[in-house]
Coordinates of C-alpha atoms in Angstrom, one line a residue:
M1 CA 111.7 87.3 -81.9
N2 CA 111.6 88.5 -78.0
Y3 CA 113.7 92.1 -77.6
Y4 CA 114.9 92.3 -73.7
S5 CA 116.5 95.7 -72.4
L6 CA 120.3 95.4 -71.7
N7 CA 119.0 97.7 -68.3
R8 CA 117.2 94.4 -67.2
N9 CA 114.4 95.8 -65.8
S10 CA 111.8 95.3 -67.9
E11 CA 109.7 92.9 -69.9
K12 CA 110.5 91.2 -73.2
T13 CA 109.1 92.9 -76.2
S14 CA 108.1 92.0 -79.7
F15 CA 109.6 93.5 -82.8
R16 CA 107.3 96.4 -83.3
N17 CA 106.2 97.7 -79.9
A18 CA 110.8 98.3 -79.8
V19 CA 110.1 100.1 -82.4
I20 CA 107.8 102.1 -81.7
Q21 CA 108.9 102.4 -78.2
G22 CA 112.8 103.4 -79.5
L23 CA 113.8 102.9 -75.7
A24 CA 112.8 100.6 -72.6
P25 CA 110.9 101.7 -69.8
D26 CA 113.9 100.9 -68.2
K27 CA 115.8 103.9 -70.1
G28 CA 117.9 100.8 -71.5
L29 CA 118.6 99.9 -75.4
Y30 CA 116.8 96.6 -76.8
F31 CA 118.9 93.6 -77.6
P32 CA 117.1 90.4 -79.5
E33 CA 116.8 87.7 -77.7
T34 CA 118.5 84.9 -79.9
V35 CA 120.7 85.8 -82.8
E36 CA 120.8 82.4 -85.2
P37 CA 123.4 82.2 -88.1
L38 CA 122.4 82.5 -91.5
D39 CA 123.6 78.7 -93.4
P40 CA 127.0 78.8 -94.3
A41 CA 125.3 77.8 -97.9
F42 CA 123.5 80.9 -98.2
I43 CA 127.0 83.1 -97.0
K44 CA 129.1 81.2 -99.4
D45 CA 127.0 81.9 -102.3
L46 CA 126.6 85.7 -101.8
E47 CA 127.8 87.1 -104.9
N48 CA 124.9 85.4 -107.0
I49 CA 122.2 86.8 -104.4
S50 CA 120.6 90.2 -105.3
N51 CA 120.9 92.4 -102.7
P52 CA 117.6 93.2 -101.2
E53 CA 117.2 89.1 -101.1
I54 CA 120.8 89.0 -98.7
A55 CA 119.2 92.4 -96.8
Y56 CA 116.1 89.8 -96.5
M57 CA 118.0 86.9 -95.7
A58 CA 119.5 89.0 -92.5
I59 CA 116.7 91.2 -91.1
K60 CA 114.0 88.8 -91.6
Q61 CA 114.3 86.7 -88.2
F62 CA 114.5 90.2 -86.1
V63 CA 111.4 91.6 -87.7
G64 CA 109.7 88.0 -86.9
D65 CA 105.4 87.9 -87.5
D66 CA 105.4 91.6 -86.9
I67 CA 105.7 92.4 -90.6
P68 CA 104.4 89.4 -93.3
E69 CA 107.2 88.0 -95.9
A70 CA 105.9 89.7 -98.4
E71 CA 105.6 93.3 -97.1
L72 CA 108.6 93.2 -95.6
R73 CA 110.1 92.2 -99.2
N74 CA 108.8 95.6 -100.4
I75 CA 110.6 97.2 -97.3
V76 CA 113.7 96.1 -97.7
T77 CA 113.8 96.5 -101.9
E78 CA 112.7 100.1 -101.1
T79 CA 115.3 100.7 -98.5
L80 CA 117.6 100.0 -101.3
S81 CA 117.0 102.0 -103.6
F82 CA 120.5 103.1 -104.2
D83 CA 123.6 101.0 -105.0
F84 CA 126.7 100.6 -102.4
P85 CA 129.7 100.3 -104.3
L86 CA 133.2 98.9 -103.2
E87 CA 135.8 101.3 -104.8
K88 CA 140.2 100.1 -105.1
V89 CA 141.8 102.3 -103.5
E90 CA 145.3 101.1 -102.9
D91 CA 146.3 97.3 -103.5
D92 CA 144.1 95.2 -100.8
I93 CA 142.5 98.9 -99.3
Y94 CA 138.5 99.2 -100.8
A95 CA 136.7 102.1 -99.5
L96 CA 132.9 101.0 -98.9
E97 CA 130.6 104.4 -100.1
L98 CA 127.2 105.2 -98.8
F99 CA 126.7 107.8 -99.6
H100 CA 124.0 106.8 -102.6
G101 CA 121.0 108.0 -101.3
P102 CA 118.8 110.5 -101.4
T103 CA 120.9 112.0 -99.0
M104 CA 124.5 111.0 -99.5
A105 CA 125.0 109.7 -96.5
F106 CA 124.7 105.2 -94.7
K107 CA 122.3 106.5 -92.3
D108 CA 119.8 106.8 -94.8
V109 CA 119.3 102.5 -95.2
G110 CA 118.9 103.1 -91.2
A111 CA 116.0 106.3 -91.6
R112 CA 114.4 104.6 -94.7
F113 CA 113.7 101.0 -93.0
M114 CA 113.1 102.6 -89.7
A115 CA 110.8 104.9 -92.0
R116 CA 108.9 102.4 -93.5
C117 CA 108.6 99.7 -91.0
L118 CA 106.5 102.6 -88.8
G119 CA 104.0 103.7 -91.8
Y120 CA 103.4 99.5 -91.9
F121 CA 102.9 99.7 -88.3
N122 CA 100.8 103.2 -88.6
R123 CA 98.0 101.4 -90.8
N124 CA 96.1 100.4 -88.5
R125 CA 96.3 103.2 -86.0
K126 CA 93.0 104.7 -84.7
Q127 CA 93.1 108.3 -85.0
D128 CA 92.7 109.2 -81.5
A129 CA 95.3 106.8 -80.4
G130 CA 96.9 110.4 -82.0
K131 CA 100.3 110.7 -83.8
V132 CA 103.5 109.2 -83.2
T133 CA 105.7 111.3 -82.7
V134 CA 109.8 110.2 -84.1
L135 CA 112.3 113.0 -81.4
V136 CA 116.2 112.6 -82.7
A137 CA 119.0 113.7 -81.9
T138 CA 121.9 114.2 -84.5
S139 CA 125.6 115.7 -84.6
G140 CA 125.6 115.6 -88.4
D141 CA 123.8 113.3 -91.0
T142 CA 121.7 111.6 -89.0
G143 CA 119.2 114.2 -89.3
G144 CA 119.0 114.8 -93.1
A145 CA 118.7 110.8 -93.3
V146 CA 115.4 110.8 -90.7
A147 CA 113.9 114.0 -92.5
S148 CA 114.4 112.1 -96.3
G149 CA 113.3 109.0 -95.1
F150 CA 110.1 110.4 -93.2
L151 CA 108.9 112.7 -94.8
G152 CA 105.0 113.1 -95.0
V153 CA 105.4 109.6 -93.6
E154 CA 101.2 108.6 -92.1
G155 CA 100.5 109.8 -88.7
V156 CA 104.3 110.8 -87.9
D157 CA 106.1 113.8 -87.3
V158 CA 109.5 114.4 -86.7
V159 CA 111.1 116.6 -84.3
I160 CA 115.1 116.3 -84.5
L161 CA 117.7 118.3 -82.0
Y162 CA 120.9 119.2 -83.6
P163 CA 123.4 121.3 -82.3
S164 CA 124.0 124.9 -82.7
G165 CA 127.2 125.3 -84.8
K166 CA 128.6 122.4 -84.7
V167 CA 126.8 120.6 -88.2
S168 CA 128.3 121.3 -91.6
D169 CA 126.0 124.3 -93.3
I170 CA 124.5 121.3 -96.0
Q171 CA 123.8 118.8 -93.1
E172 CA 121.6 121.5 -91.1
R173 CA 119.8 122.5 -94.6
Q174 CA 119.1 118.6 -95.2
L175 CA 117.0 118.7 -91.7
T176 CA 115.5 122.1 -91.2
T177 CA 114.4 122.7 -95.6
L178 CA 112.0 119.9 -96.0
G179 CA 108.8 121.6 -93.9
K180 CA 105.5 118.9 -94.0
N181 CA 106.4 116.6 -90.8
I182 CA 109.5 117.5 -90.9
R183 CA 110.4 120.3 -87.4
A184 CA 114.1 121.6 -86.5
L185 CA 115.1 122.4 -83.1
E186 CA 118.9 124.5 -82.9
V187 CA 120.2 123.3 -79.3
D188 CA 122.9 125.7 -77.3
G189 CA 124.9 122.8 -76.6
T190 CA 126.5 119.6 -78.0
F191 CA 125.8 116.4 -79.5
D192 CA 125.7 114.7 -75.8
D193 CA 123.2 117.5 -74.6
C194 CA 120.3 116.9 -77.3
Q195 CA 120.8 113.0 -76.4
D196 CA 120.1 113.6 -72.7
M197 CA 117.4 115.6 -74.0
V198 CA 115.7 112.9 -75.9
K199 CA 116.5 110.4 -73.5
T200 CA 115.1 112.5 -70.4
A201 CA 112.2 113.2 -72.6
F202 CA 111.2 109.2 -73.6
L203 CA 111.2 108.8 -69.7
D204 CA 108.7 112.0 -68.8
K205 CA 105.5 110.3 -68.1
S206 CA 104.0 113.7 -68.8
L207 CA 104.7 113.0 -72.2
G208 CA 103.0 109.7 -72.5
E209 CA 100.3 110.9 -75.0
K210 CA 102.9 112.1 -77.6
N211 CA 103.9 108.8 -78.7
L212 CA 106.9 108.9 -78.8
T213 CA 110.0 106.9 -80.6
S214 CA 113.9 107.6 -81.9
A215 CA 115.6 107.6 -84.7
N216 CA 118.9 107.4 -83.5
S217 CA 120.5 104.6 -84.0
I218 CA 119.2 102.9 -79.7
N219 CA 116.2 102.3 -82.2
V220 CA 116.5 98.7 -83.1
A221 CA 114.9 99.2 -86.7
R222 CA 117.5 102.1 -87.8
W223 CA 120.8 100.2 -85.7
L224 CA 119.7 96.9 -87.5
P225 CA 119.5 96.8 -91.3
Q226 CA 123.0 98.7 -90.9
M227 CA 124.4 95.2 -91.9
F228 CA 123.4 94.8 -95.4
Y229 CA 126.0 97.1 -96.7
F230 CA 128.4 94.6 -95.1
F231 CA 126.7 91.6 -96.5
F232 CA 126.9 93.4 -99.9
A233 CA 130.8 94.9 -99.6
Y234 CA 132.1 91.1 -99.4
K235 CA 129.6 89.9 -101.9
Q236 CA 131.6 92.8 -104.2
L237 CA 135.7 91.3 -103.1
Q238 CA 136.5 89.8 -105.9
H239 CA 139.3 87.4 -103.8
K240 CA 137.8 86.2 -99.9
E241 CA 141.4 83.8 -99.8
K242 CA 142.9 86.5 -97.5
D243 CA 140.7 87.7 -93.9
V244 CA 139.1 90.7 -94.3
I245 CA 138.9 93.8 -92.2
F246 CA 136.1 96.6 -91.8
A247 CA 137.4 99.5 -90.0
V248 CA 134.2 102.1 -89.7
P249 CA 134.3 106.0 -88.7
S250 CA 132.9 105.7 -85.0
G251 CA 130.4 108.3 -83.4
N252 CA 127.5 106.4 -81.5
F253 CA 129.5 103.2 -82.6
G254 CA 126.1 101.7 -84.3
N255 CA 127.2 101.1 -87.1
I256 CA 130.2 99.1 -86.3
C257 CA 127.5 97.1 -83.7
A258 CA 125.9 96.4 -86.7
G259 CA 128.3 95.3 -88.8
I260 CA 129.5 93.0 -85.6
M261 CA 126.0 91.8 -85.6
A262 CA 127.3 91.3 -89.7
G263 CA 130.0 89.0 -88.2
K264 CA 127.4 86.9 -85.2
L265 CA 125.4 86.0 -88.6
G266 CA 128.2 84.5 -90.4
L267 CA 129.7 87.1 -92.5
P268 CA 133.5 85.9 -92.2
V269 CA 135.4 89.3 -91.3
D270 CA 138.9 88.6 -89.1
H271 CA 138.8 92.1 -87.4
F272 CA 136.5 95.2 -86.6
V273 CA 138.5 98.7 -86.0
A274 CA 136.7 101.2 -84.8
A275 CA 138.1 104.7 -86.1
T276 CA 137.5 107.7 -83.7
N277 CA 138.6 111.6 -83.7
I278 CA 139.5 113.4 -80.7
N279 CA 136.7 112.0 -79.2
D280 CA 138.0 108.6 -77.7
T281 CA 136.1 107.1 -74.9
V282 CA 136.3 104.0 -76.7
P283 CA 139.7 103.6 -77.3
Q284 CA 140.6 104.8 -74.1
Y285 CA 138.3 102.1 -72.5
L286 CA 140.3 99.5 -74.6
K287 CA 143.4 100.5 -73.3
N288 CA 143.2 100.6 -69.3
G289 CA 139.7 98.9 -68.9
T290 CA 137.5 101.6 -67.4
Y291 CA 134.6 103.2 -69.3
S292 CA 134.8 106.9 -68.7
P293 CA 131.9 108.8 -70.9
K294 CA 133.2 112.4 -71.8
P295 CA 132.1 115.6 -73.2
S296 CA 132.2 115.5 -76.1
K297 CA 134.8 117.7 -78.6
Q298 CA 134.1 119.3 -81.5
T299 CA 136.1 118.0 -84.5
I300 CA 136.1 118.1 -88.8
S301 CA 134.8 115.0 -88.4
N302 CA 131.6 116.3 -86.7
A303 CA 129.0 112.9 -86.9
M304 CA 132.0 111.6 -84.9
D305 CA 131.4 113.7 -82.0
V306 CA 130.4 111.9 -79.2
G307 CA 131.6 110.9 -75.6
N308 CA 129.1 108.8 -74.6
P309 CA 128.3 106.6 -77.8
S310 CA 125.5 104.7 -76.6
N311 CA 125.4 102.0 -79.3
F312 CA 129.0 100.3 -76.8
V313 CA 126.3 98.4 -74.5
R314 CA 125.2 96.3 -77.6
I315 CA 129.0 95.9 -78.4
Q316 CA 129.9 94.7 -75.1
Q317 CA 126.3 92.9 -75.1
L318 CA 127.4 90.7 -78.0
F319 CA 131.2 89.7 -76.3
D320 CA 129.0 89.0 -73.2
Q321 CA 130.9 92.0 -71.5
D322 CA 133.8 89.8 -71.7
I323 CA 136.7 92.6 -72.3
E324 CA 139.2 90.1 -73.9
A325 CA 137.4 88.2 -76.4
L326 CA 135.9 91.7 -77.4
K327 CA 139.8 92.8 -77.9
A328 CA 140.8 89.7 -79.6
K329 CA 138.0 90.7 -82.7
F330 CA 137.8 94.6 -82.3
S331 CA 140.3 97.8 -82.1
S332 CA 139.4 101.2 -81.3
Y333 CA 142.3 103.8 -82.2
S334 CA 141.6 107.8 -81.9
F335 CA 143.3 110.0 -84.6
S336 CA 143.3 114.4 -84.5
D337 CA 142.3 116.9 -87.2
D338 CA 145.4 117.3 -88.8
Q339 CA 146.1 113.8 -88.5
T340 CA 142.6 114.0 -90.6
R341 CA 143.1 116.8 -93.2
K342 CA 147.3 115.2 -94.0
V343 CA 145.9 111.4 -94.9
M344 CA 142.4 113.1 -96.6
A345 CA 145.6 114.8 -98.8
N346 CA 148.0 111.8 -98.8
I347 CA 144.3 109.5 -100.2
Y348 CA 144.3 112.5 -102.7
K349 CA 147.7 112.4 -104.3
A350 CA 148.4 108.5 -104.1
S351 CA 145.5 107.7 -105.4
G352 CA 143.3 110.1 -107.0
Y353 CA 140.5 109.4 -104.1
V354 CA 138.3 112.1 -102.4
A355 CA 138.1 111.2 -98.9
D356 CA 135.6 113.0 -97.1
P357 CA 136.6 113.2 -92.5
H358 CA 135.4 110.5 -91.5
G359 CA 136.0 108.2 -93.8
A360 CA 140.0 109.5 -93.4
V361 CA 139.7 108.4 -90.4
G362 CA 138.4 105.4 -91.3
Y363 CA 141.7 104.7 -93.9
L364 CA 143.5 106.1 -90.9
G365 CA 142.5 103.0 -88.2
L366 CA 142.8 100.5 -91.0
K367 CA 146.2 101.4 -91.5
K368 CA 147.2 101.2 -88.3
Y369 CA 145.8 98.3 -87.2
L370 CA 147.5 96.3 -91.2
E371 CA 150.9 97.7 -89.9
Q372 CA 150.0 95.6 -87.2
N373 CA 148.8 92.7 -89.1
P374 CA 149.3 92.8 -92.4
G375 CA 148.7 90.4 -95.6
K376 CA 144.8 90.8 -95.2
T377 CA 142.3 93.0 -97.4
G378 CA 140.9 96.1 -95.8
I379 CA 137.7 98.0 -95.9
F380 CA 137.2 101.5 -94.9
L381 CA 133.3 102.8 -94.9
E382 CA 133.2 106.3 -97.1
T383 CA 129.8 107.1 -94.8
A384 CA 129.2 110.7 -96.7
H385 CA 130.0 112.5 -99.7
P386 CA 132.9 114.9 -99.5
V387 CA 130.4 117.6 -101.1
K388 CA 128.6 117.7 -96.7
F389 CA 132.1 118.8 -96.0
L390 CA 132.3 120.9 -98.5
D391 CA 135.2 123.9 -97.3
I392 CA 136.6 121.2 -95.3
V393 CA 137.4 119.3 -98.3
E394 CA 138.1 121.5 -100.5
D395 CA 140.2 123.0 -98.5
T396 CA 142.7 120.6 -97.8
L397 CA 143.0 119.2 -101.5
G398 CA 142.6 122.5 -103.1
V399 CA 140.2 120.6 -105.8
Q400 CA 136.3 121.8 -106.5
V401 CA 134.2 119.6 -105.4
E402 CA 131.0 119.0 -108.1
I403 CA 127.8 119.7 -106.1
P404 CA 125.5 116.7 -107.0
E405 CA 121.4 116.8 -107.5
Q406 CA 120.6 116.0 -104.4
I407 CA 122.1 118.7 -102.8
R408 CA 121.6 121.3 -104.6
A409 CA 118.4 120.6 -104.2
V410 CA 118.1 122.2 -100.8
M411 CA 120.6 124.5 -101.1
D412 CA 118.4 127.5 -102.2
K413 CA 115.8 127.2 -100.0
E414 CA 115.3 128.8 -96.2
K415 CA 116.5 127.2 -93.1
I416 CA 113.2 127.0 -90.6
K417 CA 114.5 126.4 -86.9
R418 CA 113.8 126.9 -83.3
S419 CA 116.5 127.5 -81.5
I420 CA 116.5 126.0 -77.4
S421 CA 118.8 125.8 -74.9
S422 CA 116.8 123.5 -72.1
Y423 CA 115.2 120.2 -71.8
E424 CA 112.0 122.6 -69.9
E425 CA 112.2 124.6 -73.5
L426 CA 111.9 120.9 -75.5
K427 CA 108.7 119.9 -73.3
R428 CA 107.6 122.5 -73.7
F429 CA 107.1 122.5 -77.9
L430 CA 106.5 119.4 -77.8
L431 CA 103.6 119.5 -75.7
D432 CA 102.3 122.8 -77.9
S433 CA 102.9 120.8 -80.9
K434 CA 99.6 119.5 -82.4

């Protein structure tokens, strides 16, 4: 499998090189040269196939010969060491819970898969070639998932940038308390500022010896494995005779982009809904045809506080840059914090289900689409455990959320971080790191 840059000014490369480089030399995102649909008989028989086998069949064409079959099967099995339950919330409405992993966020899948791929690629790396530095920006859950996934991986250092005051206390603890090969930088700015610093570092030739790569969803090994749980959700549906709609709370749009890729592989999804908070760059694009990134705004669904979603260019490519073809399979709606809090309360009152702010935005997007397109089965993604937004959930619902063991493990640990406010400070930090 070859990958090409969506900026089309770099040479094609392998899965291995795309993972290690993260971003193409021309600053473009890597994209697979071909996408081959899976055997329809395989899709039809999903409910009789194990999750690791489904994941292996979905990902193998994108990895190609860069990882042997036995090793790739091991990587997939280790990645998927937890459950992905589909919970009924109301008639024909389900929540796909993606928070049963080690950091209680959907990003555990991509981070664990990428860490294991990079660990495999580093096995035969010469010591004098230096360590690989994973440089990642986070608006919330990415940092914790990457920190957990890469903790102790041989030959890999991890540097995480996060916006000061714009992640929850638990999210911050998950990325600042692990130590070892994980270091955290608190940035005076927004997530977009963090992301811009990361992209600038990739293009800075003076940092070449640091062997930089990214663990954001711009990296193909973080992005593509997110296909898995769309297959897992469909597998669990008891009645598949109705059209299936997936609604995905969306910030950097990597998750929904992976879902659309699952659709390209043959998963029978009728429509995708990207639900956003007030950071509405994509909903506005679908309304007026003009893509106009804007500074991100802080909300209670902070992991979606992204004003310039990197992965939307991949979604456009999946539809051959045809906005009408995109609109036929893809919708996007924006919702306020007030709407989010109100629907969290309504869901709890009606069903007893506790949704976090991100899942609640996904639910809102699903309901809005179904109002105009009734008679379908809807699945919204619950991307993080409610405990990660403890104050918001408890204040909104008037309930006490039990603290899971994964979270209790970091609550009393000391936060170790360094504050920066400019790219020059990031560069100096990287150059001074051993």
